[in-house]
Coordinates of C-alpha atoms in Angstrom, one line a residue:
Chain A
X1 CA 96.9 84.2 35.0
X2 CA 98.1 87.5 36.4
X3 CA 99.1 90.3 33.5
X4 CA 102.3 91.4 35.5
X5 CA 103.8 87.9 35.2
X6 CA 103.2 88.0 31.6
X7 CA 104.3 91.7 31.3
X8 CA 107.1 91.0 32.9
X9 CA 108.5 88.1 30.9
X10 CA 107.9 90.3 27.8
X11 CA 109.8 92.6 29.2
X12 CA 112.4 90.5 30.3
X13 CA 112.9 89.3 26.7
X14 CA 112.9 92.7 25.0
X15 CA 115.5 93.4 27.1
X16 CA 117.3 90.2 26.1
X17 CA 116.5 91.2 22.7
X18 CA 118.2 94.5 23.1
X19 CA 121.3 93.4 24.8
X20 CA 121.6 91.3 21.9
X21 CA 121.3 93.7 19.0
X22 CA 122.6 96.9 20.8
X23 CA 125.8 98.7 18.9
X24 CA 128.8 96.7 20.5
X25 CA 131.4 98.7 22.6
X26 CA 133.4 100.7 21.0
X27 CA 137.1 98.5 20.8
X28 CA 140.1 99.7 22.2
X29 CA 141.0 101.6 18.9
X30 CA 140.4 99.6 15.2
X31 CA 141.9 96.1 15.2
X32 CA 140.1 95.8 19.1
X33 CA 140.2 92.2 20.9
X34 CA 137.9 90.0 18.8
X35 CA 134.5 89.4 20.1
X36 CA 134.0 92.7 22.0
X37 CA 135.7 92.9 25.5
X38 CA 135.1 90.4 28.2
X39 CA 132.5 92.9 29.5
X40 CA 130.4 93.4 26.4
X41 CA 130.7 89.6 25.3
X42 CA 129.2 88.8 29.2
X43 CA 125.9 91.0 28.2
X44 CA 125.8 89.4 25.3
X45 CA 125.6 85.8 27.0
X46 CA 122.9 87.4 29.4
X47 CA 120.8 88.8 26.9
X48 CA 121.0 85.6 25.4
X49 CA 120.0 83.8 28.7
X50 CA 117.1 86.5 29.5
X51 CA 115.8 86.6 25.4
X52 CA 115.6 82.5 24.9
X53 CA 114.1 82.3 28.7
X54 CA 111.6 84.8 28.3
X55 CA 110.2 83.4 25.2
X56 CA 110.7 79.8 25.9
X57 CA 108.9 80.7 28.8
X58 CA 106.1 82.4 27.1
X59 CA 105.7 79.6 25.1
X60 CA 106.3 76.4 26.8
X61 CA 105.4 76.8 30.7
X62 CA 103.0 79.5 29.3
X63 CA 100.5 76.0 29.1
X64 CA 100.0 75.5 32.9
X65 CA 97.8 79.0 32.1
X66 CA 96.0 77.9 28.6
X67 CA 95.1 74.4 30.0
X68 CA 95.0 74.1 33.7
X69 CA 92.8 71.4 33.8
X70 CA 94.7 69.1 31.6
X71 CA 98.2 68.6 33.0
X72 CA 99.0 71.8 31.1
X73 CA 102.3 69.9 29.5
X74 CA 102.9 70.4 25.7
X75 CA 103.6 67.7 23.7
X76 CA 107.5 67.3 23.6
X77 CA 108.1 67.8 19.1
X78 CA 106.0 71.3 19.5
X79 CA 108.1 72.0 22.8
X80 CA 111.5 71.1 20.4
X81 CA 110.3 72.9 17.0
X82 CA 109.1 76.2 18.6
X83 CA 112.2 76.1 20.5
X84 CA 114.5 75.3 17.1
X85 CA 112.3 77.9 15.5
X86 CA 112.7 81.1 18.3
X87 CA 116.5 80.3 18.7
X88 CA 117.2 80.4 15.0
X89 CA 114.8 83.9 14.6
X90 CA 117.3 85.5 17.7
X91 CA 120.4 84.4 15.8
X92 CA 118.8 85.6 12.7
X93 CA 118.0 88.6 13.7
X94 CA 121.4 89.1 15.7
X95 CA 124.3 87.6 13.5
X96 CA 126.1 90.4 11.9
X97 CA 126.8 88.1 8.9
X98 CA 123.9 88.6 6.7
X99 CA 124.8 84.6 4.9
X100 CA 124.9 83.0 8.1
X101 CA 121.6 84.9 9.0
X102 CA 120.2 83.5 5.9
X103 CA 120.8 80.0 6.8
X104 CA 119.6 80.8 10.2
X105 CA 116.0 81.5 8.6
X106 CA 116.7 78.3 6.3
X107 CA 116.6 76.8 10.0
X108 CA 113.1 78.4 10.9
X109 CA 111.7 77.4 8.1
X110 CA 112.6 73.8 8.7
X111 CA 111.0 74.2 12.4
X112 CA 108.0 75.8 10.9
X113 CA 107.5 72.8 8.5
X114 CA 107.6 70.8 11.6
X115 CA 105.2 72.4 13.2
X116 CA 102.9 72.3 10.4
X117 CA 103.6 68.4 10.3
X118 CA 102.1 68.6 13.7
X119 CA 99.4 70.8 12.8
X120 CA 98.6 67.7 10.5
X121 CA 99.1 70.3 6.7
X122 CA 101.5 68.3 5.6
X123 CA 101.6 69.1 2.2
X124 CA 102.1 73.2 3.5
X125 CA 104.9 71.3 5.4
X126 CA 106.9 70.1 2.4
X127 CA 105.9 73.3 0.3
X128 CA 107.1 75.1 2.7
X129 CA 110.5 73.4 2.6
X130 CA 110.9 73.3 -1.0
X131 CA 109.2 76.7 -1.6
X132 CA 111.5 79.0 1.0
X133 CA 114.5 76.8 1.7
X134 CA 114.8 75.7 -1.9
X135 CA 114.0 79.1 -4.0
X136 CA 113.4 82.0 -1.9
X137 CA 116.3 81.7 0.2
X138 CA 118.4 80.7 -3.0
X139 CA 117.4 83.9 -4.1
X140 CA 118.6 86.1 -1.4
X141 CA 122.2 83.8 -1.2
X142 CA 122.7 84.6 -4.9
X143 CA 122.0 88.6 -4.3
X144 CA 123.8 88.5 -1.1
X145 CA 126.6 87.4 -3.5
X146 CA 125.9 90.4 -5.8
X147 CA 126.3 92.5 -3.2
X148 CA 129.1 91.5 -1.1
X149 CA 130.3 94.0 0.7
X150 CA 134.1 94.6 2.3
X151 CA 134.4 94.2 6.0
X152 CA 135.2 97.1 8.2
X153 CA 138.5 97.2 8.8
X154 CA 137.8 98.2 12.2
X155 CA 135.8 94.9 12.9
X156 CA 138.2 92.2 11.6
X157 CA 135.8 89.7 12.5
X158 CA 134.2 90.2 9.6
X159 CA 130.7 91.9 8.8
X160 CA 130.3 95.7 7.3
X161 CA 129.8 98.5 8.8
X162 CA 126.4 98.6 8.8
X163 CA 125.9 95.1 10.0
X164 CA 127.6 95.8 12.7
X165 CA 126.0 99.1 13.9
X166 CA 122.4 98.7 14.6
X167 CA 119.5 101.2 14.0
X168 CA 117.8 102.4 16.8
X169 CA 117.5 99.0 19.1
X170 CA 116.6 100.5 22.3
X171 CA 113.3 101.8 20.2
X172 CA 113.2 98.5 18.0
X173 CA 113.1 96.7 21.4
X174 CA 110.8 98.9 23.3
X175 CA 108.3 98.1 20.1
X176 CA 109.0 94.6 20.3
X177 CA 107.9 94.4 23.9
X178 CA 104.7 96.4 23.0
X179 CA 103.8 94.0 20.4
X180 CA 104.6 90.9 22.4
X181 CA 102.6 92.0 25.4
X182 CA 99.6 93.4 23.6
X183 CA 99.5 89.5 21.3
X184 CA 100.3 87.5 24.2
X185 CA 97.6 89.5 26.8
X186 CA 94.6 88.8 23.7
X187 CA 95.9 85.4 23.2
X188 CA 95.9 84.7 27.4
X189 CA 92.5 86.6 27.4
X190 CA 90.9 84.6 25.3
X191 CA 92.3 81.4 25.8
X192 CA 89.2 79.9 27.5
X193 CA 87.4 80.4 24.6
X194 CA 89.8 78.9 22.2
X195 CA 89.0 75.4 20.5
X196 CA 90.6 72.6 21.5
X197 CA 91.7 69.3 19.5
X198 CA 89.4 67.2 19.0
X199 CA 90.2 63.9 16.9
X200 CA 87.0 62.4 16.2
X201 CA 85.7 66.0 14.4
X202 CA 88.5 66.6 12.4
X203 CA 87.9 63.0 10.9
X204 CA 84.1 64.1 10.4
X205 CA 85.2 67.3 8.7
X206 CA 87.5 64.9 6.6
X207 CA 84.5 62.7 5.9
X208 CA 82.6 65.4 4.9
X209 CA 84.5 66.8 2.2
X210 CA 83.8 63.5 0.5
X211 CA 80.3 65.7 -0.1
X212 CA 82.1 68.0 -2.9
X213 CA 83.5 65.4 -4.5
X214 CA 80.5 63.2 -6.1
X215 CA 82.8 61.3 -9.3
X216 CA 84.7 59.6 -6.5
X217 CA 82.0 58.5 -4.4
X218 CA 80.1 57.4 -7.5
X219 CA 82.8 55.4 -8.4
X220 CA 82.8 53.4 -5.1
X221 CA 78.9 53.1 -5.4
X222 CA 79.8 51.7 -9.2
X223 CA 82.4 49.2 -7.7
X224 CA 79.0 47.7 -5.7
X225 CA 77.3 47.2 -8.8
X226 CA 74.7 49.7 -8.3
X227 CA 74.0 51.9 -11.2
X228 CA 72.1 55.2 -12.0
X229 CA 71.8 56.5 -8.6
X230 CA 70.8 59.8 -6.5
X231 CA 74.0 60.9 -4.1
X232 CA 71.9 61.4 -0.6
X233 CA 68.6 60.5 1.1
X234 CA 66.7 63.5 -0.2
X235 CA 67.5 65.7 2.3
X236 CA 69.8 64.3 4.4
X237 CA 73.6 64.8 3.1
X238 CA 75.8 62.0 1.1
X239 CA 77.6 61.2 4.4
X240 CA 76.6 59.9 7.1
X241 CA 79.8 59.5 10.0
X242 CA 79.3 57.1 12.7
X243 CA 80.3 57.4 15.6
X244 CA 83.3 55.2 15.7
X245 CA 84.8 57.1 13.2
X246 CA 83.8 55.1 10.0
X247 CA 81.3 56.7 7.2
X248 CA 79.2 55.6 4.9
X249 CA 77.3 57.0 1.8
X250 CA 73.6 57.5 1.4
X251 CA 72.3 56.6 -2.2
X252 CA 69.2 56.3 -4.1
X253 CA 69.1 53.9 -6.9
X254 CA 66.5 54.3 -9.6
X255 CA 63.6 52.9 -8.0
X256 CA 63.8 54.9 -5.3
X257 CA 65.2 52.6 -3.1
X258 CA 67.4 53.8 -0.3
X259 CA 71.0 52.2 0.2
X260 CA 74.0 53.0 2.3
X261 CA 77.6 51.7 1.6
X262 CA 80.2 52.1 4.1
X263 CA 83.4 53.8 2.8
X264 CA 87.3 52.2 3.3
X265 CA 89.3 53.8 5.2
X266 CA 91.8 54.9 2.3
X267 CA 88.8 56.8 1.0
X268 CA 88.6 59.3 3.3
X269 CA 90.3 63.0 1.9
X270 CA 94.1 63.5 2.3
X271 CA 95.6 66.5 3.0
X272 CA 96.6 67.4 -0.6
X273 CA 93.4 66.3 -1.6
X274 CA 91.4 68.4 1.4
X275 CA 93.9 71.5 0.3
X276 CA 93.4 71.1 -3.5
X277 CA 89.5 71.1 -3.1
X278 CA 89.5 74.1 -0.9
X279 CA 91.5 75.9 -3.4
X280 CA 89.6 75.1 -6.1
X281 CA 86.4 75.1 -4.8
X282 CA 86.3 77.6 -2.4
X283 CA 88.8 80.3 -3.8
X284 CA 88.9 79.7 -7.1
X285 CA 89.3 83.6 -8.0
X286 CA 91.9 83.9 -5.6
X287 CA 93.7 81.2 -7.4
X288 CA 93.4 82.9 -10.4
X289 CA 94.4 86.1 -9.0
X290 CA 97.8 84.5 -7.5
X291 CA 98.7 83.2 -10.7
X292 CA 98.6 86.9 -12.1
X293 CA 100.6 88.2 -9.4
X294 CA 103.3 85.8 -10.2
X295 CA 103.2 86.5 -13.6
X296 CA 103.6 90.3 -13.2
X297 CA 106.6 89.4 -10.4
X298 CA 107.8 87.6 -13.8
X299 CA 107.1 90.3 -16.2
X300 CA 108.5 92.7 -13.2
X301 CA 112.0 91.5 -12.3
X302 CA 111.8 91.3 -16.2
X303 CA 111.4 95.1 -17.0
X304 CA 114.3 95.6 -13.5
X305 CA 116.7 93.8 -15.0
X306 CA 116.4 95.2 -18.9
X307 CA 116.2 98.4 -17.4
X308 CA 119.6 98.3 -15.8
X309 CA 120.7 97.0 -19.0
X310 CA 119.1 100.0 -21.2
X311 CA 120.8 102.8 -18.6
X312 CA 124.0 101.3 -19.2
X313 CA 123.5 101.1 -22.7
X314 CA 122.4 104.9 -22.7
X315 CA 125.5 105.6 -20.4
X316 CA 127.4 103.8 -23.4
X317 CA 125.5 106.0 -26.2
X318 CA 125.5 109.5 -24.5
X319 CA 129.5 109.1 -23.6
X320 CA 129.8 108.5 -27.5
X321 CA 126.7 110.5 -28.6
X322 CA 129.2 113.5 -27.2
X323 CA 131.8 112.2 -29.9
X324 CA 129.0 111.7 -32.5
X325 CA 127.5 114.9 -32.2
X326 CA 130.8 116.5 -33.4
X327 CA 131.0 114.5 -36.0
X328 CA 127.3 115.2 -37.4
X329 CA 127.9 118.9 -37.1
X330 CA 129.4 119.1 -40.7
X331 CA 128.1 116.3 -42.8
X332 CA 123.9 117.2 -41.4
X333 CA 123.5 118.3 -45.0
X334 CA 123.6 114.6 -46.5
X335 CA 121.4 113.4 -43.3
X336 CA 118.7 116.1 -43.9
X337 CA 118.6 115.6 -48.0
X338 CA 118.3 112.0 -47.1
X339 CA 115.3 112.4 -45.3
Chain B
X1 CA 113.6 69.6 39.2
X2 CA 114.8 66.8 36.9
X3 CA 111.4 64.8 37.5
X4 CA 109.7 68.0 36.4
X5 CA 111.7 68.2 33.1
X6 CA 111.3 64.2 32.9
X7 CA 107.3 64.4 32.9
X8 CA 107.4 67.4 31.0
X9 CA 109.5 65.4 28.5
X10 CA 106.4 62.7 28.5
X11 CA 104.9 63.3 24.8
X12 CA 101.1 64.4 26.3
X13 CA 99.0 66.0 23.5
X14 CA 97.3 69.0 25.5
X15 CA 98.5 71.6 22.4
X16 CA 95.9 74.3 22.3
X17 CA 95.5 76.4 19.7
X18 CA 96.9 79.1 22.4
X19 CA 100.5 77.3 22.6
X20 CA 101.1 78.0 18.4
X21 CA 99.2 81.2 18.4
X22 CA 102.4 82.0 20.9
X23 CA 105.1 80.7 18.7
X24 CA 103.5 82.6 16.0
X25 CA 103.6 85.9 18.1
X26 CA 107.2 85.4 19.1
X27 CA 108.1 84.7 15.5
X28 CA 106.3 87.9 14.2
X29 CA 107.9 89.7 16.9
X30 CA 111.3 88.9 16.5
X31 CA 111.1 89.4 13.4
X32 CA 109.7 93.1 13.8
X33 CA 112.5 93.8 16.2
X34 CA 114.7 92.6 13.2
X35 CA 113.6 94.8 11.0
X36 CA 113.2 98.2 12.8
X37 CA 117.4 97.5 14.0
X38 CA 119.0 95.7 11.1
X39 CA 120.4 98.3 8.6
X40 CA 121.0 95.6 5.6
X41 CA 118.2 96.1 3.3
X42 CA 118.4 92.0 2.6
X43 CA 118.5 91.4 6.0
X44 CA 115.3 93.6 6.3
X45 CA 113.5 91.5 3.6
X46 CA 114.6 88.2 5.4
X47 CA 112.9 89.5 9.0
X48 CA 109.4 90.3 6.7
X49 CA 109.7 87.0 5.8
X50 CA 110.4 85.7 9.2
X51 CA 106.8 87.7 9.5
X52 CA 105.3 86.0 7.0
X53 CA 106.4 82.4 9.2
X54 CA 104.6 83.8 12.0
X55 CA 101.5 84.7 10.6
X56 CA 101.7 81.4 8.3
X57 CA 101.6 79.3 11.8
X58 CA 98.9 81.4 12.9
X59 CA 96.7 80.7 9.8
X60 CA 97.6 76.9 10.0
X61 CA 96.7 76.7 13.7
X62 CA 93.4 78.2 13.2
X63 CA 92.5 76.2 10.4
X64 CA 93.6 73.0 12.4
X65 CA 91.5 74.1 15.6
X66 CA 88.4 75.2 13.9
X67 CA 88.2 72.3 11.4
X68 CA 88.4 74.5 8.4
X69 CA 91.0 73.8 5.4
X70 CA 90.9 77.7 4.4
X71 CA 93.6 78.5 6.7
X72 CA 96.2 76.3 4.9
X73 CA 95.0 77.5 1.5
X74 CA 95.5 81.5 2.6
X75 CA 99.4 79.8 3.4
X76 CA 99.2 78.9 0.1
X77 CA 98.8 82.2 -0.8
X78 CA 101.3 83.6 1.6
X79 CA 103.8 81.4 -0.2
X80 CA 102.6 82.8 -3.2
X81 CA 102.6 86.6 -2.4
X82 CA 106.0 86.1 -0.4
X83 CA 108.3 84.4 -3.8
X84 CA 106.3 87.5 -6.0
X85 CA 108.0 89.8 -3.0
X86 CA 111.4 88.4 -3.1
X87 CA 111.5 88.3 -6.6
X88 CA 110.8 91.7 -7.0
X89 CA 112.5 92.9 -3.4
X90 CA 115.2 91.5 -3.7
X91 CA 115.6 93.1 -7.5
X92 CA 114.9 96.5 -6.7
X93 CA 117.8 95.8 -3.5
X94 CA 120.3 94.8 -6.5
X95 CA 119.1 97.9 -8.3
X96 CA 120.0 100.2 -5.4
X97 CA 123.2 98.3 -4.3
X98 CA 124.6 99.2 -8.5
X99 CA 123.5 102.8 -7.6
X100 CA 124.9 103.4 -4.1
X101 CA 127.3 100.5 -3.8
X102 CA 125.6 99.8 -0.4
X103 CA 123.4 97.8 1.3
X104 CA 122.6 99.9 3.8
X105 CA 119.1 101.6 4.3
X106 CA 120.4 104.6 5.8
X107 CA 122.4 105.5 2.5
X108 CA 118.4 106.2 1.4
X109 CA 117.3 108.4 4.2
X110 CA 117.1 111.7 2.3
X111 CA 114.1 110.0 1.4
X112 CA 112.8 111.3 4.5
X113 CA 113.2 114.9 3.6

């Protein structure tokens, strides 16, 4: 794969990406024509064309490079998903109305989920889903709502001022390609080394887990009839994966005999399952650790919001403390005595 | 041409890791890019969060590729880590807005001096 190629479609997109979030041309006076002149809504459309070809590029045809050998064609829901997901980041990033850009990233969060669906972690899928598009981005709609600003009168298609106006994009672009070309050069660089699918292991790995969790294979082993028994052949493991695909468990019963039992095919891990046992087994402390960071986000946007509540309620007391203070000057006598 | 989009169209599984590691890099850049121009504070939030996608496909990939379920639970911590952020971000942003009556980022740049 030759590094100009791939230079040059990261430049190519930074450039889209610039056209697309550069300051617009300055309108023939406030109230201008709508949409920029014809001139500035045409770069527009081409950074468009040279910011979703670039990266659709980069990461569709990009596969004739990764896998030569192997027909090189992606399979056609990653091909549909990434695309969803790097058309709704541009329009994200570029739409000058910040609600519309939320629902954009409602959009990439959907794609995500479906590529984590095809990345077969399903249950990150659908926490994904309910996680950002149902509470994080609720969040941000209801403080976009605080904070509505007025448009610009000079922009009466709506957005403010600073929506509008970008900061810096020729710099934020020139970044952008820097980032993208130094990712995408280590990814290309190593992408002979890089694992490849492989069914029949992921289905061991699956098997395996089976290993951590002893109650449920002894329960299958107690459905047999066998009781008191030793989980493994000594030193050989619990599981034992053919290599069709099927498994079986290794057992001892009392007497030292040695038994196998081969294992349905509904008892092998699912995700949730293969998830909730590396969480728990693996990263317990971690866990642990995540649940105090959500409880001090809790306590946090807590002590934020009382706070706001306290200054205004100070406001409220010095602006009548003034008034007060007055009045204390000539009956302090009583207050003292009283103390 | 139309043959070539046709067989491309042909659902082949030859994914490689490389092909999400990809997506995952646009993502994270894009959403850099978005960050470093938009002046909205929320809008700034939302691109770190458009990060936090890209390095969550990432993670995922790995984990799928190397046969190793840690990469979806660190997602799980991602998720975690990014609704603590919001909660708190997007506070503080409502905190500023009452003060300046702004969203944008460059009303705070004496913060630079």
């Amino acid at each position: 794969m030759a590094p100009m190629t791939l230079y040059t479609t990261c430049l190519l997109g930074a450039v889209g990406l610039y056209l697309l979030v550069r300051r617009p041309a300055p309108g023939k006076g406030p109230g201008g024509a709508p949409g920029g002149t014809a001139g500035s809504r045409s770069l527009k459309a081409l950074g468009t064309l040279l910011a979703l070809g670039a990266f659709g590029y980069l990461i569709i045809a990009a596969a004739e490079w990764i896998a030569p050998g192997e027909g090189g064609r992606p399979e056609v829901f990653y091909v549909i998903f990434s695309g969803i997901a790097v058309a709704a980041a541009v329009r994200m990033i570029t739409h000058r109305r910040p609600v519309y850009a939320a629902l954009y990233f409602v959009l990439v969060v959907l794609s995500s989920a479906g590529l984590f669906l095809l990345l077969e972690a399903e249950f990150l899928a659908f926490a994904l889903v309910i996680v950002y598009a149902g509470a994080i981005l609720i969040t941000y709609l209801f403080v976009l709502m605080l904070a509505q600003q007025p448009a610009d009168p000079d922009h009466p298609e709506g957005g403010a001022e600073y929506d509008i106006h970008p900061r810096e994009p020729a710099a934020g672009a020139l970044v952008g390609f820097i980032m993208l070309a130094l990712l995408s050069r280590m990814i290309f660089m190593g992408a002979g080394e890089l694992p490849v699918p492989d069914g029949e292991a992921a289905r061991a790995a699956a098997w395996r887990q089976l290993e951590q969790m002893p109650q449920r294979l002894r329960a299958f082993i107690a459905e047999s009839g066998d009781e008191n028994i030793t989980l493994g052949w000594g030193d050989e493991g619990a599981i034992d994966v053919a290599a069709d695909g099927s498994a079986m468990v290794r057992y001892e019963v009392a007497d030292g005999q040695r038994k196998a039992l081969t294992l349905p095919e509904d008892a092998m891990p699912e995700n949730v399952q293969s998830v909730g046992l590396g969480l728990i087994l693996t990263f317990p402390v971690s866990l642990e650790l995540a649940g105090v960071i959500l409880l001090m986000a809790m306590f946090g946007a807590v002590i934020l919001a009382r706070r706001q509540i306290e200054l205004t309620e100070e406001e409220k007391r010095e602006a009548a403390g003034l008034r007060r203070l007055g009045h204390f000057d000539e009956p302090a006598a009583p207050e003292g005595g009283g103390g | 041409m139309i043959d070539t989009i046709l067989a491309s169209i042909e659902p082949i599984s030859t994914l490689t890791l490389g092909h999400y590691l990809l997506t995952s890099a646009v993502l994270f850049v894009i959403g850099l890019v978005g960050f470093l121009t938009r002046r909205n504070l929320i809008i700034m939030f939302l691109c770190t969060e458009l990060m936090f996608q890209g390095a969550g496909i990432a993670l995922i990939a790995f984990g799928r590729f190397h046969l190793d379920i840690s990469g979806q639970v660190f997602v799980i911590f991602i998720l975690t880590v990014a609704a603590a952020e919001a909660a708190l971000a997007l506070g503080l942003v409502v905190l500023l807005y009452r003060r300046k009556e702004t969203l944008d980022a460059e009303a705070w740049s004496e913060l630079k001096d």
